[in-house]
Coordinates of C-alpha atoms in Angstrom, one line a residue:
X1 CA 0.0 0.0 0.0
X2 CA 3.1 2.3 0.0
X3 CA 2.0 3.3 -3.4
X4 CA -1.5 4.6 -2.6
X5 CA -2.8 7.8 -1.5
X6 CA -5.8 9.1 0.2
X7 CA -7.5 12.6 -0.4
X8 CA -10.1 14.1 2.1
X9 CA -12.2 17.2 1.3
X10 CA -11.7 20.1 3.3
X11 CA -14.5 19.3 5.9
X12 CA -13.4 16.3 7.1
X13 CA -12.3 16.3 11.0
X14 CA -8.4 14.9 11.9
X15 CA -9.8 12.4 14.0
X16 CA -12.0 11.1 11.1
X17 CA -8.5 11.1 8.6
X18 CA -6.8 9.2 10.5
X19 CA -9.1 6.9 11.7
X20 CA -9.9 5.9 8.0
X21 CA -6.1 6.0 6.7
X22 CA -5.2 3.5 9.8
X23 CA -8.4 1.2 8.6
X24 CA -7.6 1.3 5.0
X25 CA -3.3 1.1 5.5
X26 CA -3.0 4.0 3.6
X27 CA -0.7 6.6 5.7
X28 CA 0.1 9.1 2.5
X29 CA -2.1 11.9 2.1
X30 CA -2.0 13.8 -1.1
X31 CA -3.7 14.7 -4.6
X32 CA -1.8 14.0 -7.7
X33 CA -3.1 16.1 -10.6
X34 CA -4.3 13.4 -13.0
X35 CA -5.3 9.7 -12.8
X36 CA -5.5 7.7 -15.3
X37 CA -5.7 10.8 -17.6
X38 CA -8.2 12.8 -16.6
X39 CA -7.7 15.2 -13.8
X40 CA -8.1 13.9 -10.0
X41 CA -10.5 17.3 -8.6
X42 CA -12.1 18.9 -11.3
X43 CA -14.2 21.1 -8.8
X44 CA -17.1 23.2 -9.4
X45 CA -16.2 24.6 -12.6
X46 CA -15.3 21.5 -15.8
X47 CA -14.5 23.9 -18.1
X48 CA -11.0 24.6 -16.3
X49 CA -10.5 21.0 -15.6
X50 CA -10.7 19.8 -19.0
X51 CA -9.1 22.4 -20.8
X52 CA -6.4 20.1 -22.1
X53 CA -9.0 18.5 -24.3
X54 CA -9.1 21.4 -26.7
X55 CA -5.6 21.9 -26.3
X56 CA -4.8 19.0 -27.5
X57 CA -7.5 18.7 -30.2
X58 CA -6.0 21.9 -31.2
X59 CA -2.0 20.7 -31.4
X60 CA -3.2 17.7 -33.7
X61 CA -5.1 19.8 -35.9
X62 CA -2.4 22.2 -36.6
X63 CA 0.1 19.5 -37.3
X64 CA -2.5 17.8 -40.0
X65 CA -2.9 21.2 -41.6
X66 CA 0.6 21.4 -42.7
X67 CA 0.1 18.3 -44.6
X68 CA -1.7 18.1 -48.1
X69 CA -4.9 15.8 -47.5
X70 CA -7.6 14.4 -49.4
X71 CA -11.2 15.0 -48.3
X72 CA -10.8 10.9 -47.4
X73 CA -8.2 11.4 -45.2
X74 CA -9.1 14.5 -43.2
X75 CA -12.7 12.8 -42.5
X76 CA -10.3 9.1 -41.4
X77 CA -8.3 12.1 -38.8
X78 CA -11.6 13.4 -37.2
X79 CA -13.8 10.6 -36.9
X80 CA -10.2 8.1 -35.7
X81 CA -8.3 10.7 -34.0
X82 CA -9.8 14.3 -33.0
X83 CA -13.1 13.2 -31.8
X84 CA -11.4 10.1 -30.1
X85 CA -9.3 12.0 -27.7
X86 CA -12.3 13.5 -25.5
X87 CA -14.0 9.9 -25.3
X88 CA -12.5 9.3 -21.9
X89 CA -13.6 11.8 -20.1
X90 CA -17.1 12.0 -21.7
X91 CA -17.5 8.8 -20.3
X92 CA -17.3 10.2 -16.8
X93 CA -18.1 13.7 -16.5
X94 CA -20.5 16.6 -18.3
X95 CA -18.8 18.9 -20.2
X96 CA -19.5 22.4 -20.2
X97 CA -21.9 23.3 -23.2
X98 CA -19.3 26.2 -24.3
X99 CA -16.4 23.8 -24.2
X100 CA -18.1 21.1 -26.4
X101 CA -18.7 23.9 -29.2
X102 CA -15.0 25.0 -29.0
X103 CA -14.1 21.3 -29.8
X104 CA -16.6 21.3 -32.5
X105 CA -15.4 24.8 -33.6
X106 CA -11.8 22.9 -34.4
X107 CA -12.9 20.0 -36.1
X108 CA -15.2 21.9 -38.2
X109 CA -12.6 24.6 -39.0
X110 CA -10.4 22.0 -39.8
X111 CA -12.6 19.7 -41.9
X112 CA -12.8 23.1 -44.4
X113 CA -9.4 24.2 -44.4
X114 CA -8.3 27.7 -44.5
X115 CA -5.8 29.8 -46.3
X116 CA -3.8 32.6 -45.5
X117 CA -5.2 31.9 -42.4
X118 CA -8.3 33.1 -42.5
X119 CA -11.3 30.3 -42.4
X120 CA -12.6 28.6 -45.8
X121 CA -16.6 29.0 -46.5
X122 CA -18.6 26.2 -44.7
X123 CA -21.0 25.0 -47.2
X124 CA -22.5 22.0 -45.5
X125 CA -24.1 23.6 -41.9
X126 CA -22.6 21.1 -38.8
X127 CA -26.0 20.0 -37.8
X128 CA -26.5 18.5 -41.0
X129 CA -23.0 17.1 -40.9
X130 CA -23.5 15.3 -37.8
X131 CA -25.8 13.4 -38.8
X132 CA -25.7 9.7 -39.6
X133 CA -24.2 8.9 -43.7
X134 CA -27.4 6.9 -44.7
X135 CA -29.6 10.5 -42.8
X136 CA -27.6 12.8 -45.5
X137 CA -24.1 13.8 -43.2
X138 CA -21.2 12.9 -42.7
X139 CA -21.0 11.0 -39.2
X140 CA -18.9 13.4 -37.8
X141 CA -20.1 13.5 -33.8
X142 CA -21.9 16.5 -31.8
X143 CA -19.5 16.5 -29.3
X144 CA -22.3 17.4 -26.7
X145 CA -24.8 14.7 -27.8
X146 CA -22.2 12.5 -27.6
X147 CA -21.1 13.3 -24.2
X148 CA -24.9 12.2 -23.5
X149 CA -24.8 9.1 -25.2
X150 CA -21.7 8.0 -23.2
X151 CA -22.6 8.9 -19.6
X152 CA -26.5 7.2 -20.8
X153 CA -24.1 3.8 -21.0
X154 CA -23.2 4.8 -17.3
X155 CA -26.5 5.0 -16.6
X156 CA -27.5 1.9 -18.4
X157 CA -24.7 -0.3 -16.4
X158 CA -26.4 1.2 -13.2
X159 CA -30.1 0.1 -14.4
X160 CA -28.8 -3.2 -15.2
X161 CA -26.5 -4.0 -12.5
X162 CA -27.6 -2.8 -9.3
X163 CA -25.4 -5.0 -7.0
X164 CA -22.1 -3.5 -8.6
X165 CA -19.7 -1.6 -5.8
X166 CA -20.5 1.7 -7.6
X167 CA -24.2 1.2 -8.1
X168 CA -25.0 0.6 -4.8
X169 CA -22.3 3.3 -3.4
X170 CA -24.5 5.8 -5.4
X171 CA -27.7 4.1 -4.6
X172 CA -26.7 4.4 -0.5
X173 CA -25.4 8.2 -0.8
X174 CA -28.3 9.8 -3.6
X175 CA -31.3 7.7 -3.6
X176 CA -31.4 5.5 -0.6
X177 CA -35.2 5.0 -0.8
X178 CA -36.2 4.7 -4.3
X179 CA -35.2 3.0 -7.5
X180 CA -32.4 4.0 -9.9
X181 CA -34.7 5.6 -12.2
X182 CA -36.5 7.6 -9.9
X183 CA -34.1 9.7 -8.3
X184 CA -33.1 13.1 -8.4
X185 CA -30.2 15.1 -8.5
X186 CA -30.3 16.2 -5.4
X187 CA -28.4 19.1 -3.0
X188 CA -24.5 19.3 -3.3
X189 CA -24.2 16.3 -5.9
X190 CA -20.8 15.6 -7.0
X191 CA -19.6 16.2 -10.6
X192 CA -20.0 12.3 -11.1
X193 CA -23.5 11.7 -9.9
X194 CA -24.6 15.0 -11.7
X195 CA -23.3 13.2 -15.2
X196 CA -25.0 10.1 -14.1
X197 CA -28.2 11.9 -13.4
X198 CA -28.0 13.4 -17.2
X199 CA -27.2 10.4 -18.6
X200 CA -30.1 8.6 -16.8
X201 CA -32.4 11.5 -19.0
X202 CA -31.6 10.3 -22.1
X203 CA -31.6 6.7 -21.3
X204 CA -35.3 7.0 -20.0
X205 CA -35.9 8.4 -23.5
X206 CA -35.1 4.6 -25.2
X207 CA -35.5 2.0 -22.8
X208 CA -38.7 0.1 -22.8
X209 CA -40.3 -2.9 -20.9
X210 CA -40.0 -6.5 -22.3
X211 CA -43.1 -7.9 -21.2
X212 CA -42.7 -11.2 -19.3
X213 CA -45.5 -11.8 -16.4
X214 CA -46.6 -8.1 -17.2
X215 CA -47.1 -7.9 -13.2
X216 CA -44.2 -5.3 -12.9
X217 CA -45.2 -2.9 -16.0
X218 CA -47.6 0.2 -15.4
X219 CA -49.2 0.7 -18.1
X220 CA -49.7 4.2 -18.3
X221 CA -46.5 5.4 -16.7
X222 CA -44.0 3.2 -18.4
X223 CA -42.5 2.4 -22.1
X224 CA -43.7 -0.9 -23.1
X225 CA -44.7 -0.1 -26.8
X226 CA -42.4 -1.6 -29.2
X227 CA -42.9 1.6 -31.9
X228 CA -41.3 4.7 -33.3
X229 CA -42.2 7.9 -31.0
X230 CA -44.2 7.4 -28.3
X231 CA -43.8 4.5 -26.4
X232 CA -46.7 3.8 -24.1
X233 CA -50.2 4.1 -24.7
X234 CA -52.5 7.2 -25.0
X235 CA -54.7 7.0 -21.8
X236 CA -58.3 6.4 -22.7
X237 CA -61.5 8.6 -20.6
X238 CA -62.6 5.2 -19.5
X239 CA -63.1 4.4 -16.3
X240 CA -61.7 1.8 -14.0
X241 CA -58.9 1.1 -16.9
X242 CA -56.3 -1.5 -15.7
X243 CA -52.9 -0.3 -14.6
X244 CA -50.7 -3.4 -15.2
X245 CA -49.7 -5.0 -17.9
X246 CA -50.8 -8.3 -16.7
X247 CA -54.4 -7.1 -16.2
X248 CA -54.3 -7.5 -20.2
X249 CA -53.3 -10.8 -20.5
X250 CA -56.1 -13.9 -20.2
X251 CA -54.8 -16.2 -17.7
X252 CA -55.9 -19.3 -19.4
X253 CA -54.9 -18.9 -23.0
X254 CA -51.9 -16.6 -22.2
X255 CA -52.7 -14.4 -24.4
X256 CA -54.4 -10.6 -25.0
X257 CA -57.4 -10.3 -24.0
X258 CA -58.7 -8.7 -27.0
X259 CA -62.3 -7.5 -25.4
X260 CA -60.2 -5.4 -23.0
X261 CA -57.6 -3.8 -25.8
X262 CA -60.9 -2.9 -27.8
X263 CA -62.1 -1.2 -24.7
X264 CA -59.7 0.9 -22.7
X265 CA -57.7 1.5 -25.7
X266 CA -57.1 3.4 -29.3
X267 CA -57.3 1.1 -32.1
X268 CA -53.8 2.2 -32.8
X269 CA -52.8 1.3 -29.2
X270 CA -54.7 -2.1 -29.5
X271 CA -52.6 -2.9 -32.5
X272 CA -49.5 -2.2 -31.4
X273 CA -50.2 -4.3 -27.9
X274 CA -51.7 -7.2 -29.9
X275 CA -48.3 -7.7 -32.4
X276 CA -46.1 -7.9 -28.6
X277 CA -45.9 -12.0 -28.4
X278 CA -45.8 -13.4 -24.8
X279 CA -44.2 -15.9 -23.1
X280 CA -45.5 -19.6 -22.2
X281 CA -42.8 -19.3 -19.3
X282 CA -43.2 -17.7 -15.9
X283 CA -40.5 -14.7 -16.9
X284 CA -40.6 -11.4 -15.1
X285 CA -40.7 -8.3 -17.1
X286 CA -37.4 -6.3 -17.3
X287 CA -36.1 -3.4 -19.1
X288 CA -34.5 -3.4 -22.5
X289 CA -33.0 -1.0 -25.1
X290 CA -35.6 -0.3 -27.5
X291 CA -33.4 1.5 -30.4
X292 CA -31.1 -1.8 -30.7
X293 CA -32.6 -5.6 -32.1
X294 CA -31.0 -7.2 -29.4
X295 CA -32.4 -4.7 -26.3
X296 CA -28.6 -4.2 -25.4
X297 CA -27.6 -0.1 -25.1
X298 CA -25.4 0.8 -27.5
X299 CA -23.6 3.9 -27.8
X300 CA -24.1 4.7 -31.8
X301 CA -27.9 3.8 -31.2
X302 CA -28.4 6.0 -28.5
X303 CA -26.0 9.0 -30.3
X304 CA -28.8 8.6 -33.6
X305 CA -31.6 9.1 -31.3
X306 CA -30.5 12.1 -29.4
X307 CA -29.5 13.9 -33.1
X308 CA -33.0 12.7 -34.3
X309 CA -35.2 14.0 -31.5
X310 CA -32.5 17.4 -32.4
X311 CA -33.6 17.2 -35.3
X312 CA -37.1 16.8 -34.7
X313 CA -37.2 19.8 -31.6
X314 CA -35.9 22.3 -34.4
X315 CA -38.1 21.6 -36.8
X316 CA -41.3 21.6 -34.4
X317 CA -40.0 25.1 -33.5
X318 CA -38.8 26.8 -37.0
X319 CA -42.4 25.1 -38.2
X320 CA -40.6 23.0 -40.8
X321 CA -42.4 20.1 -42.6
X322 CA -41.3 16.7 -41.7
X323 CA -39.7 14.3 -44.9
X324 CA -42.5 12.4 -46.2
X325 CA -40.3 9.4 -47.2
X326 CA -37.7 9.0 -44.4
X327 CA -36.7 5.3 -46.0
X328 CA -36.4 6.6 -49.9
X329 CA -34.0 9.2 -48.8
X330 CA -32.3 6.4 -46.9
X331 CA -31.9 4.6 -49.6
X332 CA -30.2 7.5 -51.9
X333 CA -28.2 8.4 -49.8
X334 CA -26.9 4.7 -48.6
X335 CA -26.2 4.3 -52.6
X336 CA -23.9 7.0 -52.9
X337 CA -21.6 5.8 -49.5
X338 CA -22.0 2.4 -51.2
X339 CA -20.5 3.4 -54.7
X340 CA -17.1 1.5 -55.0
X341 CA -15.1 4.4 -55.8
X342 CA -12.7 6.4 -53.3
X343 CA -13.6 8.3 -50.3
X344 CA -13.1 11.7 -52.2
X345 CA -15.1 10.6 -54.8
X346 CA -18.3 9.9 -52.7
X347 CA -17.4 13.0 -50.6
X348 CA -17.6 14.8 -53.9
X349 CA -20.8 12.8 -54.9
X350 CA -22.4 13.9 -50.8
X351 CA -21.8 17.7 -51.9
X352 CA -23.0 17.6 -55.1
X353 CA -26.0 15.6 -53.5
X354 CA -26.7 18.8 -51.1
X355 CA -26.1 21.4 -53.5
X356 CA -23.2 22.4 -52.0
X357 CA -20.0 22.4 -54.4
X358 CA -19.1 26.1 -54.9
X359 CA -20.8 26.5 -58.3
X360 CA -21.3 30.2 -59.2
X361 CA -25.4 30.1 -58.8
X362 CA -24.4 28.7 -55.3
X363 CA -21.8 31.5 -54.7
X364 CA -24.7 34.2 -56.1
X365 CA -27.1 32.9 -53.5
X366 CA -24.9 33.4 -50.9
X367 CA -23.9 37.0 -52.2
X368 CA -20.1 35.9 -52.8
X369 CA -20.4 37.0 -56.3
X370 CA -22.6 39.5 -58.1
X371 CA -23.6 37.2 -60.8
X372 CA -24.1 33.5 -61.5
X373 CA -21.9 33.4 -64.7
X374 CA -19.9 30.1 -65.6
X375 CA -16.2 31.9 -65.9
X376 CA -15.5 29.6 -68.3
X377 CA -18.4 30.0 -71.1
X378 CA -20.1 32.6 -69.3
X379 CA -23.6 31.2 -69.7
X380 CA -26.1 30.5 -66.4
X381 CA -24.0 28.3 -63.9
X382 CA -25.5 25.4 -61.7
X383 CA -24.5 22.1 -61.2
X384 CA -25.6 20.4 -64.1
X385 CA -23.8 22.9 -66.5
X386 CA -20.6 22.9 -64.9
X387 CA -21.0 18.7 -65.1
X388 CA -22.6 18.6 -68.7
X389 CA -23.5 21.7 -70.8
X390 CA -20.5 23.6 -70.3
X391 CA -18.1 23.7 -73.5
X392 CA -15.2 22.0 -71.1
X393 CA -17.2 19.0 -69.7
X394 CA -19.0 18.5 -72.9
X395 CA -15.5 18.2 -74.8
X396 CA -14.8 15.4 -72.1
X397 CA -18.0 13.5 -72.8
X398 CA -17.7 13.9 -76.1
X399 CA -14.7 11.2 -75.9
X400 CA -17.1 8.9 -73.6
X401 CA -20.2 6.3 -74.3
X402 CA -22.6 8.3 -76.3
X403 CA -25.8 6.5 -75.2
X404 CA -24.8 7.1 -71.0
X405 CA -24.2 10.8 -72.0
X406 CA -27.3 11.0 -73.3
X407 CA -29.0 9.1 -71.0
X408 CA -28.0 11.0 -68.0
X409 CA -28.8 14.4 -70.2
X410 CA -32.3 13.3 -70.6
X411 CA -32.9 12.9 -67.0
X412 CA -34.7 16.0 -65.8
X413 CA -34.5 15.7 -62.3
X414 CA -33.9 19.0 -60.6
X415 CA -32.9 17.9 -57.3
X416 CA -29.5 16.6 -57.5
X417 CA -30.1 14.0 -54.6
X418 CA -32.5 12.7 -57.0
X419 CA -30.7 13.0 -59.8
X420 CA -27.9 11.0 -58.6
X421 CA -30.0 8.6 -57.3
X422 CA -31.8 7.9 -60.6
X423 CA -28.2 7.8 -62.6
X424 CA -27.1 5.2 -60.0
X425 CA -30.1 2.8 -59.9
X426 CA -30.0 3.0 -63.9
X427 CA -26.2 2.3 -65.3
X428 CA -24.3 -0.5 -64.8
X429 CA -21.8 -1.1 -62.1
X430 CA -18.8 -0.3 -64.5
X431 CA -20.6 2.3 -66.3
X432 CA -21.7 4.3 -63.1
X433 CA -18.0 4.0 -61.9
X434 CA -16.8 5.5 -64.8
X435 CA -19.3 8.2 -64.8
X436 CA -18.9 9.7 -61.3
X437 CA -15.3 9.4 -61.8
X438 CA -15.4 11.4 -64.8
X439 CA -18.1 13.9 -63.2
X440 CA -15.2 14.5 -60.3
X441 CA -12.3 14.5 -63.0
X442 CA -14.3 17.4 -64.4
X443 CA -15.3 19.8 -61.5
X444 CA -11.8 19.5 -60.5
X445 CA -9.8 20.2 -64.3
X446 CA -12.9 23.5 -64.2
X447 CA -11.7 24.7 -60.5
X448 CA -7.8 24.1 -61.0
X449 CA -8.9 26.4 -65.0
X450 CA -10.9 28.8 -62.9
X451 CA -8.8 29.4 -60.0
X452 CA -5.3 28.3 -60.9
X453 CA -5.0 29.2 -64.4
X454 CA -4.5 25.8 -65.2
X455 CA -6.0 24.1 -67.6
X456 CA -6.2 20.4 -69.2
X457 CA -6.7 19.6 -72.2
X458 CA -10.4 17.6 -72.6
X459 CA -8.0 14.1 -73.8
X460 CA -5.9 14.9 -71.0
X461 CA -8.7 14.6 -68.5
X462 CA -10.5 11.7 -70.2
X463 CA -6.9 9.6 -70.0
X464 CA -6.9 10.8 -66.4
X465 CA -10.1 8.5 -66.2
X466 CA -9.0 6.0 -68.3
X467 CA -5.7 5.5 -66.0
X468 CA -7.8 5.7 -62.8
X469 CA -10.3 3.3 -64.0
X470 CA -7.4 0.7 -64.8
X471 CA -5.9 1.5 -61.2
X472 CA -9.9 0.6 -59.6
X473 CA -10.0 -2.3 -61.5
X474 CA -6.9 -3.5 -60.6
X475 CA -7.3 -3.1 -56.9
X476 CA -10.8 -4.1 -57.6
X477 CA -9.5 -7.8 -58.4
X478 CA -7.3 -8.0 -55.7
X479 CA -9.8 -8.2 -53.4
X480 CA -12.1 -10.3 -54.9
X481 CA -9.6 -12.9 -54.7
X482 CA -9.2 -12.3 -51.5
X483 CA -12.8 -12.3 -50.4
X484 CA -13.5 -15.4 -52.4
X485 CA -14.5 -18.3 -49.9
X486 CA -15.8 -21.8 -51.2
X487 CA -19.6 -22.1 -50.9
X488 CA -21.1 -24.5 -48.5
X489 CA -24.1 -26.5 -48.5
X490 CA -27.4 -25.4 -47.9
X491 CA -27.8 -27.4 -45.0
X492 CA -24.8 -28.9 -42.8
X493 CA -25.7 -31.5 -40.9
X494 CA -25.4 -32.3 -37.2
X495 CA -22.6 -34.3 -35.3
X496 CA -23.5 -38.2 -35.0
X497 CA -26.2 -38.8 -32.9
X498 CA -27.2 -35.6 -32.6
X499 CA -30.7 -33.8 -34.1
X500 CA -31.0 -30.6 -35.9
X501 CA -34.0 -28.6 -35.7
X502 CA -34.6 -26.1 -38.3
X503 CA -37.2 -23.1 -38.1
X504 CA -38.8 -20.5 -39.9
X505 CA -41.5 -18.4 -39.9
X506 CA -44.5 -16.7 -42.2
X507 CA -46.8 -13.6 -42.2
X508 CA -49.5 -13.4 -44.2
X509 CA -49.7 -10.6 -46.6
X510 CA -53.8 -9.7 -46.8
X511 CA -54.6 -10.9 -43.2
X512 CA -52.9 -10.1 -40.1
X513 CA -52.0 -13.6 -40.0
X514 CA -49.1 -15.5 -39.2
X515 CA -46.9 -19.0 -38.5
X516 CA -44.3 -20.5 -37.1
X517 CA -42.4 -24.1 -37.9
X518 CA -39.9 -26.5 -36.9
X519 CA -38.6 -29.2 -38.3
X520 CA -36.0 -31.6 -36.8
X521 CA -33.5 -33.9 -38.9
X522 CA -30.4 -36.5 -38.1
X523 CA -27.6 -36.3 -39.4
X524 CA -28.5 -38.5 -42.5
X525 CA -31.3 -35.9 -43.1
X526 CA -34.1 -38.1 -42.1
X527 CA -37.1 -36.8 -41.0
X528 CA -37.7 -36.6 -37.2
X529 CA -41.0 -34.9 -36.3
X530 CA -42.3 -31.4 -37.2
X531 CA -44.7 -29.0 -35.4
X532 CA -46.1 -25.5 -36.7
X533 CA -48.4 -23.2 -35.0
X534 CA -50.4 -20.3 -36.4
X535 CA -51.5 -16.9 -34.6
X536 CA -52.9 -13.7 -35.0
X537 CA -51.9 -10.0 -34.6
X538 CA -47.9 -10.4 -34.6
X539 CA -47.0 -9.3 -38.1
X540 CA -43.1 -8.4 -36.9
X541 CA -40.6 -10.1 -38.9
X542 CA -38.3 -10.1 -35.7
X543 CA -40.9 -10.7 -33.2
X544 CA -41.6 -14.0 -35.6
X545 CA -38.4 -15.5 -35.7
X546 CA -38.2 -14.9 -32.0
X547 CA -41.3 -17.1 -31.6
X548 CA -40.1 -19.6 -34.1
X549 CA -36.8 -20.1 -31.9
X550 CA -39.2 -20.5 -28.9
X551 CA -41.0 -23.5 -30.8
X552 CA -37.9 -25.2 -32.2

């Protein structure tokens, strides 16, 4: 014990010091200034403490701005390095709001670049860039929301394992007499329990009851509604309605009783309860993640939530509309990230998907220029003239396939989301390649003509493609060779002596009906014995294939 130390606060009597060194063996008495990294009294105010954060964010940036980098590589440097090195402490303490927007300050200065020192135009705004790739960002992280997903892990270890030394230090100091979920913050609350307490906010925002016996579960007061937004039921004017769970379950059958859904509850409500299978097992309810399949917290899961319900407050208060396809616009943008061409490429591909590469009617909208003039032919600019009508890109197609040329031409899509999208889902795999490397190859020989006097001949820039085209295909064959495993059989059967019990599971399309099946073979493939049961009301793929494991 010679090399541990004890630290009292400044209250604490003589008597009581060394009455607690001599139990513990531990006769030295100081602070160092950090442990394990993080500082050892970070006091009343965090933004002192953890200064050092955004220091050294800051150092790393400046040494990556001296180097020459590709979009690709600055966004590996954030997302791998800069946003890793405040992970720690996140984990274990609240920082300050104004601290988290310094950090993001950095990074985003950083991801644009500057010159001469002064900072480059931001054309994407950060809230959109934080969001998730397949949501339309980049996956850069809101250093403050992420703050709250980690210390919402702290709070989910706590839910989850209440006999832990720290859970029930916490639970005997700050909430003595009532349950983890219910307590408060409190009068003079340390820096940890106060990031515990905000963590514990944002997990009660996505956990949700797994109903087992349904004799634990308030029905009204708790999540227990497997469903996007709100997750327990609307309460109904009708009187006497049950308050648990297992009020709503028949006894006999073990199943809903569907007279008393129809009753005390909204038909949407009734639906949702009805698709919830229950168990034939005596199982008591308990709490689960609701954002993950599996019910386990997860960091990333609980990070999308928090920028979603953002996303969803600021729209609600600017009066914006909502997207009326959320999974279309999901898919577009998942086919961009998905394009197997460099990261620059489909960073390119992202901008020109938000309207946001500097062409001149984007730099007249944001009054940088007077008019919006291509400086090269001097007719109208906008994205698709820079990329096709203008006299230098149309020199370049002029020396590619006629019939894609024309095809992407005809497309009239004004949205270049869109746009993309329908180019993608139309071409070939080798044809698309060779079409978004060519519309990059192109808005990079018109910048480095516009803005450094340098220009490339239109054969110049199609050999360009040519080359790099070679170079993909190339590396492109490398690794299908290496990815290239020898196919086994449909169905591999069991060790000697030993059955194998297959299952699967149905849902009918016109009625809200459904089956389950099992089937169990030796290992010759003989036929053992089946069984199959049909239901009603559960129409969940997920909730199905649980309930096919469960007959199996």
């Amino acid at each position: 014990m010679d090399k541990s130390s004890i630290h009292f606060a400044k209250g604490v009597p003589n008597s009581s010091r060394e009455a607690i060194k001599s139990m513990l063996n531990v006769q030295n008495e100081s602070l160092n200034e950090k442990y394990l990294g993080m500082p050892s009294d970070v006091g009343a105010s965090t933004n002192g403490a953890f200064k050092y954060l955004k220091d050294r964010i800051w150092k790393r940036v400046q040494g990556w701005m001296e180097n020459c980098l590709s979009a690709g590589g600055k966004e590996v440097l954030i997302k791998v390095v800069a946003q890793a090195i405040p992970t720690y402490s996140m984990s274990c303490f609240k920082l300050l709001r104004g601290l988290c927007e310094h950090i993001n300050t950095i990074i985003r200065g950083f991801w644009w670049g500057n010159k001469d020192g002064k900072r480059k135009t931001c054309w994407v705004a950060w809230e959109e860039m934080i969001k998730p790739k397949q949501w339309g960002g980049l996956g850069f992280r809101d250093i403050e929301l992420f703050n709250l997903a980690l210390l919402a892990r702290q709070a989910w270890r706590i839910l989850n394992e209440p006999n832990s030394l720290s859970a029930r230090v916490l639970k005997a100091v700050y909430h003595p007499s009532v349950e983890f979920l219910e307590a408060e913050l409190g009068t003079g609350p340390s820096r940890v329990w106060h990031a515990i307490i905000e963590g514990k906010e944002v997990l009660a925002q996505g956990i949700i009851r797994r109903i087992g016996t349904g004799e634990t579960t308030n029905i009204w007061s708790m999540n227990w509604l497997p469903r996007d937004g709100q997750l327990r039921p609307f309460r109904t004017p009708c009187p006497n309605a049950p308050q648990w769970v297992h009020e709503l379950i028949d006894p006999i059958t073990l199943s809903w009783d569907q007279q008393k859904l129809q009753e005390y509850f909204y038909p949407m409500d009734a639906e949702v309860i009805s698709s919830i299978p229950l168990t034939t097992r005596r199982q008591e309810d308990f709490w689960a993640w609701h954002y993950e399949r599996t019910g386990v917290f997860s960091i990333r899961s609980a990070y999308r939530m928090l920028v979603q319900k953002t996303e969803n407050n600021t729209a609600w208060l600017e009066e914006k509309s909502g997207q009326s396809d959320v999974h279309a616009n999901e898919k577009e943008w998942s086919a961009i990230w998905q394009l197997k061409v460099p990261s620059k490429i489909r960073l390119f591909l992202w901008r020109l998907a938000r309207h946001s590469i500097p062409t001149a009617d984007v730099l007249h909208r944001r009054h940088t220029i007077e008019q919006a003039a291509c400086l090269i032919c001097g007719a109208e600019d906008s994205r698709k003239h820079s990329l096709l009508e203008c006299n230098m890109a149309k020199c370049v197609w002029a020396l590619s396939n006629e019939e894609v040329v024309e095809h992407m031409c005809n497309i009239q899509e004004q949205n270049p989301r869109h746009w993309l999208a329908e180019i993608i889902s139309s071409l070939p795999r080798e044809e698309l390649t060779r079409v978004v490397v060519t519309l990059w190859a192109i808005w990079h020989a018109k910048r480095k003509a516009i803005y450094e006097r340098v220009f490339q001949s239109p054969l110049s820039t199609h050999n360009f493609v040519e080359r790099f085209m070679a170079d993909l295909a190339l590396l492109g064959a490398r690794l299908e060779v290496e990815r290239a495993v020898v196919s086994s059989p449909r169905w591999i059967p069991p060790p000697r002596g030993v059955a194998k019990i297959n299952v699967d599971a149905a849902v009918s399309k016109n009625a809200k009906m459904d089956s389950v099946a099992a089937v169990a073979r030796d290992e010759t493939g003989l036929f053992l014995g089946a069984s199959a049961v049909g239901s009603q009301g559960i129409t969940n793929p997920k909730n199905m294939g649980g309930l096919a494991f469960r007959e199996g």
